Amino acid sequence: MLHKLYQKVILKYPLSILILLISSIFIFSMNITKLEIDASAETLLLHDDKDLEFSRTIAKRFKTDDVLILAYKPKQGLLSEQSLETLTHLSTDLEKLPGVKSVDSLINVPLFFSPIREIDDLISETRTLKSADVNLSQVKQEFLTSPLYKDFLVNKDFTISSIIIHLHQDPEYFALLEERNRLRDKQAVNSLTKEEKQALHDVRIAFKEHRDKQRIFDENNIKEIRALITKYQNNALFFLGGAQMISNDIVGFVKNDLLIYGSTLILLIILVLGFVFRQPRWIILPILICTLSVITITSSLGFFNWEITVISSNFIALQLIITISIVLHLIVRYEELLALYPRASSKRLILYTMLTKATPTFFAILTTIAGFSSLLYSHIYPVINLGWMMSAGISMSLIIAFIVFPTVLMLLKKTPPRDQKRSLSFIPSLTAKIVLHDKKSIYLITLFTIIFSITGASQLIVENSFISYFKKDTAIYQGMKIIDQELGGTTPLDVILTLSEDNSTFPHDTATEENSEAFLDSFEDEFSAVEDQDQYWFTDEKIKLIKKVHGYLTQLPQIGEVQSFATLLDTGKILNDNKQLDSVDLAIIYQKLPQKYRDIILTPYVNIEHDQLRFFTRVVDSNETLRRDALLKKIQNELSQSIDPDVATVRLSNLMVLYNNMLQSLFHSQITMVGLVLFIVFIMFLLLFRSFKLTLIALIVNIVPIGMVFGFMGWLHIPLDIMTITIAAIAMGIGIDDTIHYIHRFQVEFEKDNHYYLSMHRTNNSIGNAMYFTTLVIVIGFSILILSNLIPTIYFGLLTMLVMVAALISDLVLLPKLLLLFKPFKRVK
Amino acid sequence: MVKKLMLILLLSVVSLYAIEEKDIKHVMDTKVNKVLTILKDNTLSQHQKEQKCIAVIDDVFDYDIMAQISLGKRWRSLTKSEKTLFSKRFEKKLKLSYLDKLRLYNNEKVILKEVQKVKPTRSTLETLIIGRDDTYKVIYMFYKKRNTNHWYIYDVNLVGVSILQTYRKQFSEFLQTKTVQELIESL
């Protein structure tokens, strides 16, 4: 069928087919403009995570704000006239920005101990640095020692202070999200009515539109803040931090990398292709096919509204690798046939090239798709997305390559065969010699690699620290580090205590008293009627509990800032002559406290209606001893053990928990995924080769380079995270392609003379060259990624290079050695 | 603010023993002034002031009934000795927690309003403490002891906070996970 298709259509009307294909790709490419990059925290979360729902409820219940933190390091002292003046102007300017709700800094936070006054005086008149007659040394002392401000508003050395920028909340976002999720959940359980289906469709569009609008708004907001900062840079150093800023910067870096490194990579590939093949057609053709494939897939992403995330930003690079591999195999095969049959017609050569490469390429692509489809089991939206993108992308590459390659060649004039003695292609024949003459070292090296892989893989850690995404010399790294280490940490973590309901039941006794039961009951009724009023909520038991949890969290070295109701109790104690405020004091303060103060000091930490307490902390991301999962488990276990479940239950919440869930899921799914890929590939090998022996050999040859990647990651302490997870899939994709091509060719060569040694030589010198050139092109091309500012991109580049080389060596050395050893092919007479 | 409010409890530390309904306001008025005089007397040490006030405080409140109310229905499950011990400790705690607020007195004025009869066995007396910047409302809760005509204070409400209710809530939470013996210990 393929034969007919090529003869009667593709090779018969090459120009028309080519024009048709290219023009339809270009028409479709209009959708490229719809392509979007989304690096928001939302994309990094598990999509069926129960903790996500809980975190959203908590954020709503405790009315938490989104904040950006701006570290301010003036050239003069923090409290010098000039520094305060700069701060005043900057704060005023910041507050004028449409995205900014309010700004808190040294100049407007309330002063409680400068000097110490009575609580009611504090409520009636709030003193700040702007108040007349403030004593600056008293103020400095307060900032350095106050439980409210120390190590968070100012650093220990009193050289840097935080400017906390509260951003406007976006209630519409959550309203739309909730509505969408509600309908989606309903859809999952039972079918929706016609109206509901329409509603779901509408809300999906509305949500996306709103989010896109908001994203641009947020991006502009950060741009405006940065522009403002530059205005004041003569007087001070500024560092901007906060979750929103991190995602904004990652998007910036990803876009930048896509553009600069993407184009440089193409240039490098052109250079290497020119160097290897020395013919313009073998440069133009691969680049044309790669470009058309990338345009098609990116247009499809735009068309289907699939967004590129931090994780899937690698997909173009991945697609390039696989497309180049397809094309180089075709070129090498064509050249080989040309050298063998220099007088054959161009059409026959092309037809034979396409037909002989169709089966192995098709199977190679199929197994690669199987490899990538394992990503669908990860539960992480962008990883799943990458799985789909790659499966679709490489299918398109296959089709495009198998149409463009023959049609373009048909249109070009046949060139005479080139001299095969290229200085560059000595490697495959060298490896053939090694395989032949080496007795033990291949096995020894393989054994060593396996030991290296196992010991390395056992040291693999799963961490995802945003700070380590950036190079140490970037401004963003330095800023994040200062905020992280000096001003209270980065990733927010909430500890939520839900108090148990009063379940005490008192036995009724019949003892006679001077006061009869009825008499006491009349008091009982009187008091029971009002006992649930909010002011009575602050009991000594709760205070003790709050202080205990707060104290526990404060002593953890990986935790920076801790804010809770205990912070206010400590402040109250200082104001109360160092005597603890008791429940009567607190009830009275609560009664007298105006609502605006309740919103500031109580609402974020205490929810009386739901009997919940919130302890807000920030985790020090740069702490080297930080092991996220272990820390969260430790906090959960130790608090659960020390708090009677009849009193309260503990649950952790906020970004830290969600990221960790994602990482853990990633780690566990990585194991499942690798297992699954191996199983799928095993079945596919079995179908393709119809030999159990051959299948096992092929599998071993692929396991070694994958194991080596994990070994390297373990030994070099490169954490397994959202970026590096794709490496296993790449390793599979590339390794398996090479293996299939090699074995397929070996089989063809073996059928000629039933001679293993000679077959190996011929295979290495033909297909070996294609594999070697592919590796050479990719390795040199990808070396440019090492210059990226984004560490994950550097790792991606390095590990890809490593995988390519390891897979090549495994396929050119270990595979023939095993073929020679086990002799899996049947002799053909 | 808190400390000032606590003061009013001390201002009411006057002998109200066997006070009759019609005399509530009059007796309170006189005694409050008496206590204010003690507090304003600069010849007395803080300790002496406290002692003088404490001398009369015992007769003002009905600590027994307060102790019972503070434990709610749980009271009935206590043994006789536990009840005695608890009442004693609770009384001491109440006194202690108010006494240390004494020295905060700063010439506040106290105005007594009319006595309100809420029920045949309950009356309230509203007072206003007028300080430099603020005025606070404090309500004394009286009850009539059974079979007598004598009225006692069983609770004080400071700006909407019942002192006894805060203790009730606290004890009820404490007893959720701990025993009465432990509660007595903690007092």
PDB file of N, CA and C in Angstrom, chain A residues 72-77 80 82-87 89-90 229-238:
ATOM      1  N   TYR A  72      14.490  46.158  50.852  1.00  0.00           N
ATOM      2  CA  TYR A  72      14.983  47.525  50.676  1.00  0.00           C
ATOM      3  C   TYR A  72      16.268  47.681  51.483  1.00  0.00           C
ATOM      4  N   LYS A  73      17.367  47.936  50.768  1.00  0.00           N
ATOM      5  CA  LYS A  73      18.660  48.076  51.459  1.00  0.00           C
ATOM      6  C   LYS A  73      19.242  49.451  51.123  1.00  0.00           C
ATOM      7  N   PRO A  74      18.940  50.441  51.943  1.00  0.00           N
ATOM      8  CA  PRO A  74      19.403  51.799  51.633  1.00  0.00           C
ATOM      9  C   PRO A  74      20.907  51.937  51.858  1.00  0.00           C
ATOM     10  N   LYS A  75      21.483  52.918  51.156  1.00  0.00           N
ATOM     11  CA  LYS A  75      22.928  53.116  51.313  1.00  0.00           C
ATOM     12  C   LYS A  75      23.245  53.665  52.691  1.00  0.00           C
ATOM     13  N   GLN A  76      22.320  54.487  53.217  1.00  0.00           N
ATOM     14  CA  GLN A  76      22.518  54.981  54.581  1.00  0.00           C
ATOM     15  C   GLN A  76      21.696  54.123  55.541  1.00  0.00           C
ATOM     16  N   GLY A  77      21.774  54.440  56.831  1.00  0.00           N
ATOM     17  CA  GLY A  77      21.068  53.646  57.839  1.00  0.00           C
ATOM     18  C   GLY A  77      19.572  53.582  57.531  1.00  0.00           C
ATOM     19  N   SER A  80      17.716  56.563  58.719  1.00  0.00           N
ATOM     20  CA  SER A  80      18.230  57.895  58.384  1.00  0.00           C
ATOM     21  C   SER A  80      17.153  58.680  57.637  1.00  0.00           C
ATOM     22  N   GLN A  82      17.205  60.371  54.952  1.00  0.00           N
ATOM     23  CA  GLN A  82      17.115  60.146  53.504  1.00  0.00           C
ATOM     24  C   GLN A  82      16.449  58.796  53.178  1.00  0.00           C
ATOM     25  N   SER A  83      16.809  57.770  53.959  1.00  0.00           N
ATOM     26  CA  SER A  83      16.223  56.445  53.720  1.00  0.00           C
ATOM     27  C   SER A  83      14.720  56.469  53.936  1.00  0.00           C
ATOM     28  N   LEU A  84      14.307  57.132  54.996  1.00  0.00           N
ATOM     29  CA  LEU A  84      12.875  57.177  55.289  1.00  0.00           C
ATOM     30  C   LEU A  84      12.133  57.990  54.239  1.00  0.00           C
ATOM     31  N   GLU A  85      12.814  59.017  53.751  1.00  0.00           N
ATOM     32  CA  GLU A  85      12.184  59.846  52.720  1.00  0.00           C
ATOM     33  C   GLU A  85      11.980  59.031  51.432  1.00  0.00           C
ATOM     34  N   THR A  86      13.041  58.292  51.061  1.00  0.00           N
ATOM     35  CA  THR A  86      12.929  57.422  49.882  1.00  0.00           C
ATOM     36  C   THR A  86      11.784  56.426  50.062  1.00  0.00           C
ATOM     37  N   LEU A  87      11.739  55.843  51.254  1.00  0.00           N
ATOM     38  CA  LEU A  87      10.710  54.846  51.557  1.00  0.00           C
ATOM     39  C   LEU A  87       9.311  55.453  51.447  1.00  0.00           C
ATOM     40  N   HIS A  89       8.378  58.106  49.665  1.00  0.00           N
ATOM     41  CA  HIS A  89       8.023  58.378  48.274  1.00  0.00           C
ATOM     42  C   HIS A  89       7.709  57.096  47.507  1.00  0.00           C
ATOM     43  N   LEU A  90       8.553  56.085  47.744  1.00  0.00           N
ATOM     44  CA  LEU A  90       8.360  54.814  47.038  1.00  0.00           C
ATOM     45  C   LEU A  90       7.002  54.199  47.405  1.00  0.00           C
ATOM     46  N   ILE A 229      11.049  50.944  40.983  1.00  0.00           N
ATOM     47  CA  ILE A 229      12.260  50.678  41.767  1.00  0.00           C
ATOM     48  C   ILE A 229      13.474  51.346  41.110  1.00  0.00           C
ATOM     49  N   THR A 230      13.566  51.240  39.794  1.00  0.00           N
ATOM     50  CA  THR A 230      14.744  51.815  39.115  1.00  0.00           C
ATOM     51  C   THR A 230      14.852  53.321  39.373  1.00  0.00           C
ATOM     52  N   LYS A 231      13.708  53.947  39.583  1.00  0.00           N
ATOM     53  CA  LYS A 231      13.707  55.396  39.869  1.00  0.00           C
ATOM     54  C   LYS A 231      14.477  55.718  41.153  1.00  0.00           C
ATOM     55  N   TYR A 232      14.446  54.759  42.089  1.00  0.00           N
ATOM     56  CA  TYR A 232      15.052  55.027  43.397  1.00  0.00           C
ATOM     57  C   TYR A 232      16.385  54.311  43.593  1.00  0.00           C
ATOM     58  N   GLN A 233      16.905  53.725  42.507  1.00  0.00           N
ATOM     59  CA  GLN A 233      18.069  52.857  42.669  1.00  0.00           C
ATOM     60  C   GLN A 233      19.361  53.575  43.041  1.00  0.00           C
ATOM     61  N   ASN A 234      19.368  54.888  42.916  1.00  0.00           N
ATOM     62  CA  ASN A 234      20.583  55.620  43.308  1.00  0.00           C
ATOM     63  C   ASN A 234      20.773  55.615  44.809  1.00  0.00           C
ATOM     64  N   ASN A 235      19.664  55.505  45.529  1.00  0.00           N
ATOM     65  CA  ASN A 235      19.751  55.613  46.986  1.00  0.00           C
ATOM     66  C   ASN A 235      19.787  54.266  47.697  1.00  0.00           C
ATOM     67  N   ALA A 236      19.420  53.210  46.999  1.00  0.00           N
ATOM     68  CA  ALA A 236      19.302  51.927  47.708  1.00  0.00           C
ATOM     69  C   ALA A 236      19.338  50.750  46.743  1.00  0.00           C
ATOM     70  N   LEU A 237      19.514  49.581  47.323  1.00  0.00           N
ATOM     71  CA  LEU A 237      19.404  48.345  46.542  1.00  0.00           C
ATOM     72  C   LEU A 237      18.020  47.758  46.802  1.00  0.00           C
ATOM     73  N   PHE A 238      17.401  47.205  45.746  1.00  0.00           N
ATOM     74  CA  PHE A 238      16.082  46.609  45.910  1.00  0.00           C
ATOM     75  C   PHE A 238      16.088  45.180  45.381  1.00  0.00           C
TER      76      PHE A 238
END
